[in-house]
GROMACS .gro file of C-alpha atoms in nm:
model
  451
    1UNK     CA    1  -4.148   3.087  -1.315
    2UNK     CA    2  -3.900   3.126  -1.580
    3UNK     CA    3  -3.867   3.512  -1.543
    4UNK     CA    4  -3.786   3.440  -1.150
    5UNK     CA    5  -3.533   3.101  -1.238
    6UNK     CA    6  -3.333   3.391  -1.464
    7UNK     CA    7  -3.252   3.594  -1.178
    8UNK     CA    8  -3.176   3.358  -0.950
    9UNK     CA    9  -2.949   3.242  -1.246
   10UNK     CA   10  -2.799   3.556  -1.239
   11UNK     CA   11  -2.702   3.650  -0.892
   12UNK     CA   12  -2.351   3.805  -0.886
   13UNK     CA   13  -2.045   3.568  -0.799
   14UNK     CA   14  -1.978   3.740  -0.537
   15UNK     CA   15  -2.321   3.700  -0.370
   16UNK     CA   16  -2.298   3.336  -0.471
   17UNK     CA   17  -1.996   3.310  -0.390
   18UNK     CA   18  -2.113   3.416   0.028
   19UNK     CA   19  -2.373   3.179   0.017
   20UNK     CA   20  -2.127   2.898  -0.061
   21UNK     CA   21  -1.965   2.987   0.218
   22UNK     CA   22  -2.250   2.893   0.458
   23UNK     CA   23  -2.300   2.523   0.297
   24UNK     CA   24  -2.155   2.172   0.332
   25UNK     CA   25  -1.915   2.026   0.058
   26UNK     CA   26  -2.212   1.831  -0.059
   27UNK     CA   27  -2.466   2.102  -0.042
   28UNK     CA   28  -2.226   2.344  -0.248
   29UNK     CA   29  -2.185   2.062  -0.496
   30UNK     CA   30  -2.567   1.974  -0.542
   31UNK     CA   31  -2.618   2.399  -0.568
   32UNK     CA   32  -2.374   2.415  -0.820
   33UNK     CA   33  -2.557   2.140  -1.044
   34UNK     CA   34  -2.863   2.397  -1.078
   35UNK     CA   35  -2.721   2.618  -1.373
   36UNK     CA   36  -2.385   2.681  -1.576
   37UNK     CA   37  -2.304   3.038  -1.370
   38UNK     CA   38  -2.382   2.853  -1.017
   39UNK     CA   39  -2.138   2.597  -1.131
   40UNK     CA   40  -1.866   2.828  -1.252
   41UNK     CA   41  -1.852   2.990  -0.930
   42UNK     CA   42  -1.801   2.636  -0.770
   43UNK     CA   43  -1.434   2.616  -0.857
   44UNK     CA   44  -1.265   2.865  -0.630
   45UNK     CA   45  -0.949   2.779  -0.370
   46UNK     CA   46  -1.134   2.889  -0.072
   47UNK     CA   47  -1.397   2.598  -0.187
   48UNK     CA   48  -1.159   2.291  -0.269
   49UNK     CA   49  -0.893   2.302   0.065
   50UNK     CA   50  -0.753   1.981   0.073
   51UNK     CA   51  -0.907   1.873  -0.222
   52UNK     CA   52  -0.785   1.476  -0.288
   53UNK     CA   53  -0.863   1.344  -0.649
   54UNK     CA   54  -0.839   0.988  -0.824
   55UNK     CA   55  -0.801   1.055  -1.172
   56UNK     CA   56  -0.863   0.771  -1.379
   57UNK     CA   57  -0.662   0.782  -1.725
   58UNK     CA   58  -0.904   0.555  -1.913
   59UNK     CA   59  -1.119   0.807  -1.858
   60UNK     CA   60  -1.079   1.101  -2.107
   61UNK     CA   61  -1.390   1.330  -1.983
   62UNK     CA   62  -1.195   1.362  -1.600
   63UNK     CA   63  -0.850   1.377  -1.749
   64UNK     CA   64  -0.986   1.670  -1.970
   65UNK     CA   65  -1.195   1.816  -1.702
   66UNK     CA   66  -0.864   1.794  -1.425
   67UNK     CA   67  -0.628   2.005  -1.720
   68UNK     CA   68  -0.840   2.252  -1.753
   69UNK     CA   69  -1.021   2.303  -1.407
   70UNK     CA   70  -0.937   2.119  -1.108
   71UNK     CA   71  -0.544   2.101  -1.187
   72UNK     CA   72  -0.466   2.414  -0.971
   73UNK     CA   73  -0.719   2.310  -0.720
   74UNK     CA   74  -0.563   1.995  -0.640
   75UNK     CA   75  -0.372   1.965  -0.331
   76UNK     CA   76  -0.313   1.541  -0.330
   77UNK     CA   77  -0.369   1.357  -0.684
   78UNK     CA   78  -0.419   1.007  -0.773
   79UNK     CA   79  -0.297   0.872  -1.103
   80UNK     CA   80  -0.448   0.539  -1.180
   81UNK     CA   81  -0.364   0.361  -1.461
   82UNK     CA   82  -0.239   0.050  -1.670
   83UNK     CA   83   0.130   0.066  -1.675
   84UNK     CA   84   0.121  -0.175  -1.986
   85UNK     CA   85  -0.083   0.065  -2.174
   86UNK     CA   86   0.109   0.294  -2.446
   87UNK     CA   87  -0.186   0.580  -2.454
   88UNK     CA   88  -0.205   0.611  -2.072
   89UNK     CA   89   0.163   0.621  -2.060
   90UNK     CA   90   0.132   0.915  -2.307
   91UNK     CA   91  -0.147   1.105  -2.147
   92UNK     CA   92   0.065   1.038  -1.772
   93UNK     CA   93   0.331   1.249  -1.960
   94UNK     CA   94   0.074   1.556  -2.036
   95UNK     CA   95  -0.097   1.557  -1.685
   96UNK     CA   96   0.244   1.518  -1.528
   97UNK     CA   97   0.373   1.814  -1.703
   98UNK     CA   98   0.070   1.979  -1.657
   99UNK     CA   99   0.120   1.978  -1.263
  100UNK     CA  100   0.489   2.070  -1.329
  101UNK     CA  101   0.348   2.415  -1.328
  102UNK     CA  102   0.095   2.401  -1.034
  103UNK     CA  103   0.167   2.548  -0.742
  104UNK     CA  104  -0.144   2.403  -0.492
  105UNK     CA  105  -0.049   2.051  -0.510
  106UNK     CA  106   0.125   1.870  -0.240
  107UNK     CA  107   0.133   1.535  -0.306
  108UNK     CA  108   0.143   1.296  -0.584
  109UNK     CA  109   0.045   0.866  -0.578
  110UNK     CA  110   0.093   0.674  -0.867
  111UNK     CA  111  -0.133   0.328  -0.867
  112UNK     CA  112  -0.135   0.060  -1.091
  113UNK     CA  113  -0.203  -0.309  -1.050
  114UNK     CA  114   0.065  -0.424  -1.326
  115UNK     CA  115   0.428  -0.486  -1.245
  116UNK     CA  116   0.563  -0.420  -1.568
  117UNK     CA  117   0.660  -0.580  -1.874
  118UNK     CA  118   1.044  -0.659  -1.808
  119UNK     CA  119   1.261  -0.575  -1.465
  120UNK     CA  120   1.439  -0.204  -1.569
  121UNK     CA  121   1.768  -0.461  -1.543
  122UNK     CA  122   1.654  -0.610  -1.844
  123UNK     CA  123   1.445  -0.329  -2.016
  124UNK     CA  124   1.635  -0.205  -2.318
  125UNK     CA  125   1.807   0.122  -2.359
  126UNK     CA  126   1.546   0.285  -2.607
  127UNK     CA  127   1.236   0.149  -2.325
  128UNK     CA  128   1.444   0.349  -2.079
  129UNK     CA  129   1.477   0.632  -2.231
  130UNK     CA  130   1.098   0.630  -2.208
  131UNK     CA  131   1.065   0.560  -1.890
  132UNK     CA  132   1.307   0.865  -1.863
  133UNK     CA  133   1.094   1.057  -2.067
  134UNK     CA  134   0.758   0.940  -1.986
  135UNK     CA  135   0.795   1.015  -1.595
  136UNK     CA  136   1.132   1.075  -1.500
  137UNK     CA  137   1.202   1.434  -1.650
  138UNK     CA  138   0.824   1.568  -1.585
  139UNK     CA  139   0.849   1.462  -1.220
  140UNK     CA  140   1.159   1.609  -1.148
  141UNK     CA  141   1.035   1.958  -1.242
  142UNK     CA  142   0.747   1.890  -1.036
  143UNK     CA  143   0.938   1.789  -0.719
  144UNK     CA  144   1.167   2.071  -0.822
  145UNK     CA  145   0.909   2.318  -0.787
  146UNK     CA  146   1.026   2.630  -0.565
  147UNK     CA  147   0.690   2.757  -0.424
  148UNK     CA  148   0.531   2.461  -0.301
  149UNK     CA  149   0.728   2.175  -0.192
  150UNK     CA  150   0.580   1.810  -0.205
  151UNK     CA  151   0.471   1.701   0.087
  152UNK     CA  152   0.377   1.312  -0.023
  153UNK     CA  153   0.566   1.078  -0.305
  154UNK     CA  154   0.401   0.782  -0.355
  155UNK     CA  155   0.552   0.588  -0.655
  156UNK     CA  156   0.318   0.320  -0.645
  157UNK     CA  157   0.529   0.011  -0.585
  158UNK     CA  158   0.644   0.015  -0.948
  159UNK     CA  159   0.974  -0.135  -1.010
  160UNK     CA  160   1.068   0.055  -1.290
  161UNK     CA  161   0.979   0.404  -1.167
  162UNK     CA  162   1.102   0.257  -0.773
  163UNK     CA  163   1.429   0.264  -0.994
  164UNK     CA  164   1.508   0.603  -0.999
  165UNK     CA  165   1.427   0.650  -0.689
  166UNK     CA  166   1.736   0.819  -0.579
  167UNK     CA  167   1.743   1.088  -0.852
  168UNK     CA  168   1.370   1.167  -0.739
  169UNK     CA  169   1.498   1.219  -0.433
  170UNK     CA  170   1.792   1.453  -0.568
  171UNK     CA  171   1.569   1.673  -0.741
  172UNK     CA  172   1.322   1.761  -0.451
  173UNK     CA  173   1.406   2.154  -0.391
  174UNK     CA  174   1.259   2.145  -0.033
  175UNK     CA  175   1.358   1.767   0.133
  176UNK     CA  176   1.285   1.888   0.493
  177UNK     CA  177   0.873   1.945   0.419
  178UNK     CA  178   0.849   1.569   0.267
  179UNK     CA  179   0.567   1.339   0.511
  180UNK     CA  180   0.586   1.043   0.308
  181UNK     CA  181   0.795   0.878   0.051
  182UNK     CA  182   0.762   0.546  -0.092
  183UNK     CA  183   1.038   0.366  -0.254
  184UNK     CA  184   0.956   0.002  -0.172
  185UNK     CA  185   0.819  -0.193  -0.495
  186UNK     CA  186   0.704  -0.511  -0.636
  187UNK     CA  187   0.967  -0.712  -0.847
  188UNK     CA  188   0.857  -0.818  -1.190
  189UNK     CA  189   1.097  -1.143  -1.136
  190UNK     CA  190   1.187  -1.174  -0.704
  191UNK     CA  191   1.482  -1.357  -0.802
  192UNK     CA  192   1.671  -1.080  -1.037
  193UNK     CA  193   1.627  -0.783  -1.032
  194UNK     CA  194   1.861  -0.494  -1.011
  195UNK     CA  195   1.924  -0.295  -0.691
  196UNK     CA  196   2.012   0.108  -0.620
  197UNK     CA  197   2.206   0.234  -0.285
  198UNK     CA  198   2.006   0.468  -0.137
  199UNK     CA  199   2.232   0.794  -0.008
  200UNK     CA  200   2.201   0.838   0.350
  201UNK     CA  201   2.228   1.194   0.341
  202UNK     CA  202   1.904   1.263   0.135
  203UNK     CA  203   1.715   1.043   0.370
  204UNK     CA  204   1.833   1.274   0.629
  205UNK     CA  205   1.715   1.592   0.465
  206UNK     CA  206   1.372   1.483   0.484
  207UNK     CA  207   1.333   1.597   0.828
  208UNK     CA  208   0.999   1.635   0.910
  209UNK     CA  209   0.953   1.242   0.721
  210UNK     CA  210   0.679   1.023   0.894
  211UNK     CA  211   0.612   0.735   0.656
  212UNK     CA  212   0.873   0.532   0.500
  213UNK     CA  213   0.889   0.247   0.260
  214UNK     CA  214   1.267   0.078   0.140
  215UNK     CA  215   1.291  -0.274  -0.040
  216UNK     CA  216   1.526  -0.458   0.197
  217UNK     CA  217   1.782  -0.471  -0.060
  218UNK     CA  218   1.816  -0.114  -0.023
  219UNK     CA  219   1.814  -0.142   0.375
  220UNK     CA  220   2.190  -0.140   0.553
  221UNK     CA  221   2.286  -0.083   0.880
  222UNK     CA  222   2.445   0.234   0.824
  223UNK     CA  223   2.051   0.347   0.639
  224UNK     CA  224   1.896   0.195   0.966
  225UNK     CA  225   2.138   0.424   1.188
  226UNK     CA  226   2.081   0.775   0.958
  227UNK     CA  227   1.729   0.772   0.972
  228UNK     CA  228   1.689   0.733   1.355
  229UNK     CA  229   1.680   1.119   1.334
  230UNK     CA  230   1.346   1.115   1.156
  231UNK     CA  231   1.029   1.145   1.316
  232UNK     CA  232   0.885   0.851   1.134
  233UNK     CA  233   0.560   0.671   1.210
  234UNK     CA  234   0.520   0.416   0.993
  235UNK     CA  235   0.816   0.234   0.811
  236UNK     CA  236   0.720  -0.024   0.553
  237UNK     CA  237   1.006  -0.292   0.393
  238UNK     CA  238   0.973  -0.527   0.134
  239UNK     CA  239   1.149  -0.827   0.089
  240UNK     CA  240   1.174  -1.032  -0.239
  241UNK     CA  241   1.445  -1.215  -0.298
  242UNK     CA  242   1.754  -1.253  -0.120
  243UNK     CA  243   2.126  -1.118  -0.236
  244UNK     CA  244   2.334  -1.314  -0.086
  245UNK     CA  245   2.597  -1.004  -0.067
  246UNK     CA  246   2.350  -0.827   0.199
  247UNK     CA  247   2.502  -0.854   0.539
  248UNK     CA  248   2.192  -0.856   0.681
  249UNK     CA  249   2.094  -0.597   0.987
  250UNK     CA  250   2.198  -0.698   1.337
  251UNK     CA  251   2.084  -0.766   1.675
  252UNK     CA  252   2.256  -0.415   1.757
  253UNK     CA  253   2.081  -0.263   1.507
  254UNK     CA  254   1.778  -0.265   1.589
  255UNK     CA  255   1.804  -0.226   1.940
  256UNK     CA  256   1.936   0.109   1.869
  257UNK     CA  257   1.646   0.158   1.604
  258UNK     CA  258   1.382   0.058   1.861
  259UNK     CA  259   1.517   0.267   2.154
  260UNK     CA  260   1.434   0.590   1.936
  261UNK     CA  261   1.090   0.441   1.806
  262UNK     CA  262   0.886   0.332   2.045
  263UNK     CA  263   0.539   0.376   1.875
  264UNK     CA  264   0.671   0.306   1.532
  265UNK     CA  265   0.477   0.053   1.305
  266UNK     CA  266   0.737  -0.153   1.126
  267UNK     CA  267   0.540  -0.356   0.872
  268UNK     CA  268   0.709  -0.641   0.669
  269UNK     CA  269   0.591  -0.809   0.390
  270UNK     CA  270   0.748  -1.047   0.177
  271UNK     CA  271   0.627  -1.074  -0.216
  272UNK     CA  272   0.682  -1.363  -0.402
  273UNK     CA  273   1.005  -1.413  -0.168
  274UNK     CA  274   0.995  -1.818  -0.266
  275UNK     CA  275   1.342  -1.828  -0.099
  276UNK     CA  276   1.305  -1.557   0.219
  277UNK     CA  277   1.023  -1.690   0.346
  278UNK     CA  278   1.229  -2.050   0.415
  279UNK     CA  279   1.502  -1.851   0.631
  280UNK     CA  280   1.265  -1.580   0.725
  281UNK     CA  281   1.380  -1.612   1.103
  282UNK     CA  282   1.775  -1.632   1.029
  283UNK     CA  283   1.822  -1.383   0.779
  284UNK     CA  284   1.544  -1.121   0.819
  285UNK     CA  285   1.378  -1.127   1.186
  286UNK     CA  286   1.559  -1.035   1.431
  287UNK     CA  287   1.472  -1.060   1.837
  288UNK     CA  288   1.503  -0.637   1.859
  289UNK     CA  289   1.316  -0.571   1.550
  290UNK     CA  290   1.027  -0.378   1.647
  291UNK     CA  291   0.781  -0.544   1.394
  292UNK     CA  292   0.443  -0.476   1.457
  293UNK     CA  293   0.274  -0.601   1.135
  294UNK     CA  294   0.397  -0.934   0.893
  295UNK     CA  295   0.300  -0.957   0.558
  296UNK     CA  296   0.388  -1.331   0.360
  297UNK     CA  297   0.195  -1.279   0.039
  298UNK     CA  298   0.157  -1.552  -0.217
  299UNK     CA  299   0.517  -1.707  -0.108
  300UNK     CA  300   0.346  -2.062  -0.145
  301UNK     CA  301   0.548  -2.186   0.200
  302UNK     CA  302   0.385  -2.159   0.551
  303UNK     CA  303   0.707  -2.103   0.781
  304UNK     CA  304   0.563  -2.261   1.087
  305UNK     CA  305   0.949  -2.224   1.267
  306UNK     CA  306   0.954  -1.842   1.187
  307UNK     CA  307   0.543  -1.804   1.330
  308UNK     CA  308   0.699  -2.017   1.670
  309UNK     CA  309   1.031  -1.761   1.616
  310UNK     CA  310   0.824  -1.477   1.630
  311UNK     CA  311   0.557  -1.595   1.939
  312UNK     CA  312   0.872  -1.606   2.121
  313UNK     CA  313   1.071  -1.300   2.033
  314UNK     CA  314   0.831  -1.033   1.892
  315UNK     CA  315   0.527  -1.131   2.139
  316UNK     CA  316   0.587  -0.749   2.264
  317UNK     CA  317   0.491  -0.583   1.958
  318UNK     CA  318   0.334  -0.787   1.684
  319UNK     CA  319  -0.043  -0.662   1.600
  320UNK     CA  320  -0.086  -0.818   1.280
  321UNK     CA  321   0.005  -1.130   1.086
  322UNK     CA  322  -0.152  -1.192   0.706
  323UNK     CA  323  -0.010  -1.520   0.557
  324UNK     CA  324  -0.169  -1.544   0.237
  325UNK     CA  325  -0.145  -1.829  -0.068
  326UNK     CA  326  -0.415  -1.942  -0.357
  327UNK     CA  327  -0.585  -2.199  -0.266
  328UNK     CA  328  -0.463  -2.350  -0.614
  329UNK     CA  329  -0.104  -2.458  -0.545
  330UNK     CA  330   0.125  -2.647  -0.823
  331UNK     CA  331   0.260  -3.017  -0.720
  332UNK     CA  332   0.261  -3.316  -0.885
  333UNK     CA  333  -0.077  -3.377  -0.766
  334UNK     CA  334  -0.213  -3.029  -0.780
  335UNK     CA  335  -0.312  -3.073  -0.411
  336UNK     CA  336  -0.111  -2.861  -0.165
  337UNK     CA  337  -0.381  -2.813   0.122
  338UNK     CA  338  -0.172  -2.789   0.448
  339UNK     CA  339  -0.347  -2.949   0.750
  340UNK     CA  340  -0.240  -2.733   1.089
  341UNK     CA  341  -0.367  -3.007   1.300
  342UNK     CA  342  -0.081  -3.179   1.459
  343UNK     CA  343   0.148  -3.090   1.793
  344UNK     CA  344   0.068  -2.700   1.826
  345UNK     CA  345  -0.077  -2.488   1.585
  346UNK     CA  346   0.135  -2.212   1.595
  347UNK     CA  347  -0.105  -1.961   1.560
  348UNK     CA  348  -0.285  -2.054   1.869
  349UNK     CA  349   0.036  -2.022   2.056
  350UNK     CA  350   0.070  -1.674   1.854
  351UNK     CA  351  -0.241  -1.597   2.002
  352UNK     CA  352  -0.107  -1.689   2.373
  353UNK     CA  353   0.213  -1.529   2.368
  354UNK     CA  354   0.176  -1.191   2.148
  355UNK     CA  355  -0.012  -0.949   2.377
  356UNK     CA  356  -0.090  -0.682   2.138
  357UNK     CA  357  -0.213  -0.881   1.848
  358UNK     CA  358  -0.549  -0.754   1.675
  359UNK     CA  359  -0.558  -0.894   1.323
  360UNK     CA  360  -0.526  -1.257   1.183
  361UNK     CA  361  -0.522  -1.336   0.819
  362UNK     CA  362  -0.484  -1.646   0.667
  363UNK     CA  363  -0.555  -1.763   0.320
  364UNK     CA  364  -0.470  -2.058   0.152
  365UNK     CA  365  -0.417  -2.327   0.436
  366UNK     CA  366  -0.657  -2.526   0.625
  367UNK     CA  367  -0.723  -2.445   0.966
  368UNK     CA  368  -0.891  -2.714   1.241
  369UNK     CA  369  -1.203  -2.525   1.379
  370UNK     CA  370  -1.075  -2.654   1.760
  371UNK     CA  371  -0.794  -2.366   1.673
  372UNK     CA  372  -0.975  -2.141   1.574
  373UNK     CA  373  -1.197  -2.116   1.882
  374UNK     CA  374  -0.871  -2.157   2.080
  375UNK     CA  375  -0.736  -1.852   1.914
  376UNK     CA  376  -1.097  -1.699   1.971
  377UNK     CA  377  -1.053  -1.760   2.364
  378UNK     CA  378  -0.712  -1.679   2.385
  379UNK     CA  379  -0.794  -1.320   2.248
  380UNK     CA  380  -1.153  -1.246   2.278
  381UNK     CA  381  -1.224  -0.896   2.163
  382UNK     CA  382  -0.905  -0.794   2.155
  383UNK     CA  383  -0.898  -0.994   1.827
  384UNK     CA  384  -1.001  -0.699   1.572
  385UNK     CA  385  -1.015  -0.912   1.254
  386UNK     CA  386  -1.015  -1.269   1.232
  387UNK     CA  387  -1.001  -1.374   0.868
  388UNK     CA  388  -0.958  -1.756   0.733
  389UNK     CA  389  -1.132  -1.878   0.441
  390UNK     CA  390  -1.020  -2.287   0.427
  391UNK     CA  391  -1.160  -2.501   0.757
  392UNK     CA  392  -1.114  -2.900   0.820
  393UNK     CA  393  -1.438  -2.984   0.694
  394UNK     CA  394  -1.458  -3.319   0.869
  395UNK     CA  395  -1.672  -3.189   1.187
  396UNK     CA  396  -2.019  -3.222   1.113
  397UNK     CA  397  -2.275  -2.899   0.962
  398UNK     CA  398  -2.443  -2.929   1.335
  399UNK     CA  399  -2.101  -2.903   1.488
  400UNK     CA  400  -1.942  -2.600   1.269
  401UNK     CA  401  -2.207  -2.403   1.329
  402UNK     CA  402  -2.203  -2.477   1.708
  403UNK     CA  403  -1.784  -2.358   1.628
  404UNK     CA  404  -1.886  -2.060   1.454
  405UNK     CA  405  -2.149  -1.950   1.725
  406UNK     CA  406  -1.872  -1.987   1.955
  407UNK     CA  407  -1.646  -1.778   1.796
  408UNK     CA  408  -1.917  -1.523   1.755
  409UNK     CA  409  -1.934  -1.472   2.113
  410UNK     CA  410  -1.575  -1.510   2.185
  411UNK     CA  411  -1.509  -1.207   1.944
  412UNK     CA  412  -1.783  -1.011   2.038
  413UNK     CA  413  -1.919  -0.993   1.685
  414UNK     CA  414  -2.059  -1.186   1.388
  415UNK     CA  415  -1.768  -1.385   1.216
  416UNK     CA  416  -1.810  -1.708   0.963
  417UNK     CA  417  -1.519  -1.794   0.741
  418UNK     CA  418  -1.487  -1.658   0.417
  419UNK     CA  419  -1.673  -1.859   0.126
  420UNK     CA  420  -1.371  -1.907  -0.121
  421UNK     CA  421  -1.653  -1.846  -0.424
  422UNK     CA  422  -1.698  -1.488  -0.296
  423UNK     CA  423  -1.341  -1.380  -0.268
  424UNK     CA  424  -1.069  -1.238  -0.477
  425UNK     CA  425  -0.998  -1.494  -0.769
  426UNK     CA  426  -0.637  -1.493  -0.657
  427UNK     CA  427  -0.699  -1.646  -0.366
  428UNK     CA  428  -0.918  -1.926  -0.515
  429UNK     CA  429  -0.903  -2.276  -0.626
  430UNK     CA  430  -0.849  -2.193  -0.993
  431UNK     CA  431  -0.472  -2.113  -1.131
  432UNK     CA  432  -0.507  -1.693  -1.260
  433UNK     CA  433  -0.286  -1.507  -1.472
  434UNK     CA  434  -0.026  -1.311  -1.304
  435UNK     CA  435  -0.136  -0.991  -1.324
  436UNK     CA  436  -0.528  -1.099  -1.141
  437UNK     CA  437  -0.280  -1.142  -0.842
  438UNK     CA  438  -0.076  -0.862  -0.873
  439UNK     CA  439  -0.362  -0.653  -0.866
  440UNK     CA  440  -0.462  -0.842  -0.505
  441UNK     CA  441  -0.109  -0.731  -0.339
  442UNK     CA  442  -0.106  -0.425  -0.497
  443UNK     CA  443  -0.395  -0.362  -0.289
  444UNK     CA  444  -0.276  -0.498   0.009
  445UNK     CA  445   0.054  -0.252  -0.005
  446UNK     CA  446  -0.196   0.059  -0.106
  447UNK     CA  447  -0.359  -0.003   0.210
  448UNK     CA  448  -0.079  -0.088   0.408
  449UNK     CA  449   0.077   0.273   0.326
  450UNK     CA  450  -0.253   0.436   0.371
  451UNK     CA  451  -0.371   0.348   0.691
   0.00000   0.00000   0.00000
């Protein structure tokens, strides 16, 4: 037995190598567990095409293993980290210099669930200079890279790497083969923070872009018009708070935007925007906006004009609407619960009028079961997702359940609301520290890119 395991141990790579050839990702992996040789003739290109990796920076094992093996088989890399921790911050700096000098990766996402300490307005000159340090300089040489361009820049919502945006975007040595580029970010403080002018030209260069994400700060009219030329697919803008120097984007506008996208998914969200979300329908919608998805996250106001604003206006291309608060909500009471019961729930009438509408979210607000099962009829199976997690509790146990079993068969599959004890603490009765809900939208925009 052991004489005939040490020549199986010692096949040629070559030979190996063929018989890799024939197997599954996972088989190959689970062969290459049976000795140290069989393993070493794992890591090859030919085996590790479009090879994605998470690397997790807390853990020192993967970071080691990714620098010395699986950094120049890499094509799209992960970074996830604590942005408020000083030894990730250093070890980012190694790995990102690291890749620098690879010439297989393509594309780079940075995630994090922490905004920040300070906004880079107020983040002293010596804290910048790390910043500068830290990321700026090693990610330049990497987007500067002659041989293989980068294909996907992903800076993770973070304000105060979102901040250099533009001279990211000046030192990329082949624009025209970027796919996606993400710029939009989440504001340590929504009501100051400081803003960059985005050069029209560089957008431009990218001409093969297809997913786009601006803060709509950054967003002009003149932006709107430049990037008509791209073949985007998805274009993603954030609002926080509101400058009262931006001229807005017109009617005009977007009608000119929306005759050269006709498929495009325009997905606005609005973070913390305490003051946007109140004039949500004068200053941001707009009747030839193209949105298909709204995001209100944690902007502790439920805008029922802009929902009956939108029913009206958008009901040609809206597919998605997530209005989401804590269920904990300061007032002098502590008690903020907003009953949706009187004249007409304007959801239900989102329901009638929006013909393409697939997903419902809403947290934080209590719903009357009646609506529900009226939005249930109105769009049946059409009606992808369905998620509320606060109901009018004043119908009987024998009645909700006859609701829910409804609702069950309206949809076309099992549905019950969402028990607020199971779901993310930031979306529960109990106040949590800022950074427990950062880490919820975080999320949220992660998935809103990568879908």
């Amino acid at each position: 037995m052991n004489r005939n395991s040490q020549k199986w141990g010692e096949l040629p790579t070559l030979v190996l190598g063929q018989i890799y050839e024939y197997l599954e990702p996972r088989d190959r992996l689970n062969a290459s567990l049976a000795c140290k040789h069989w393993r070493s003739v794992l890591f090859q290109k030919r085996f590790f095409t479009n090879f994605k990796l998470k690397l997790h920076v807390d853990n020192d094992r993967q970071c080691k293993f990714f620098r010395h093996t699986l950094h120049h088989l890499t094509s799209e890399l992960i970074i996830i980290f604590d942005f408020l921790n000083v030894f990730h911050i250093e070890k980012i700096r190694r790995i990102l210099y690291k890749i620098a000098r690879c010439d297989n990766l393509q594309g780079l996402r940075f995630q994090t669930n922490s905004v920040g300490l300070v906004p880079p307005g107020d983040i002293s000159e010596e804290s910048l200079v790390d910043i500068e340090q830290f990321f700026v300089e090693p990610l330049k040489l990497f987007l500067s890279r002659k041989k293989t361009p980068c294909k996907i820049l992903d800076l993770g919502a973070i304000e105060a790497l979102t901040f250099y945006g533009l001279d990211l975007l000046k030192a990329l040595s082949r624009p025209q083969e970027l796919k996606a580029l993400t710029l939009a970010s989440i504001k340590y403080d929504p009501s100051h923070y400081p803003m960059f002018s985005m050069e029209n030209t560089l957008l431009q260069k990218c001409s093969t872009l297809q997913v786009l994400s601006l803060d709509y700060d950054t967003l002009t009219e003149e932006l709107l018009h430049a990037i008509e030329i791209l073949p985007l697919k998805k274009f993603l803008i954030s609002v926080h708070g509101l400058d009262r120097h931006h001229r807005g984007i017109s009617e005009r506008a977007w009608s000119e935007f929306s005759a050269n996208f006709n498929n495009i998914e325009l997905i606005v969200s609005l973070i913390y925007a305490f003051e946007a979300v109140e004039v949500l329908q004068v200053r941001i919608l707009r009747q030839n906006m193209p949105i298909t998805h709204l995001r209100v996250l944690f902007c502790d106001y439920m805008n029922v004009e802009a929902l009956e604003w939108m029913s009206i206006n958008n009901n040609n291309t809206l597919k998605s609407i997530q209005w989401i608060d804590s269920a904990y909500k300061h007032s002098d009471k502590n008690i903020m619960d907003l009953f949706l019961r009187s004249g007409q729930d304007p959801f239900v009438m989102m329901s009638w009028r929006c013909k393409n509408l697939e997903e419902i979210v809403i947290h934080g607000y209590v719903l009357d079961p009646h609506n529900i099962v009226g939005i249930s009829r109105l769009r049946g199976r059409t009606l992808k997702r369905l998620e509320v997690s606060m109901i009018d509790s004043t119908p009987t146990e024998a009645s909700m359940d006859s609701f829910i079993e409804e609702i069950n068969t309206l949809l076309g599959q099992k549905w019950e609301p969402l028990n607020l004890n199971n779901v993310h603490p930031a979306l529960g009765y109990l106040p949590v520290p800022d950074d427990v809900r950062d880490e919820y939208v975080f999320d949220l925009i992660r998935r809103d890119i990568s879908n």
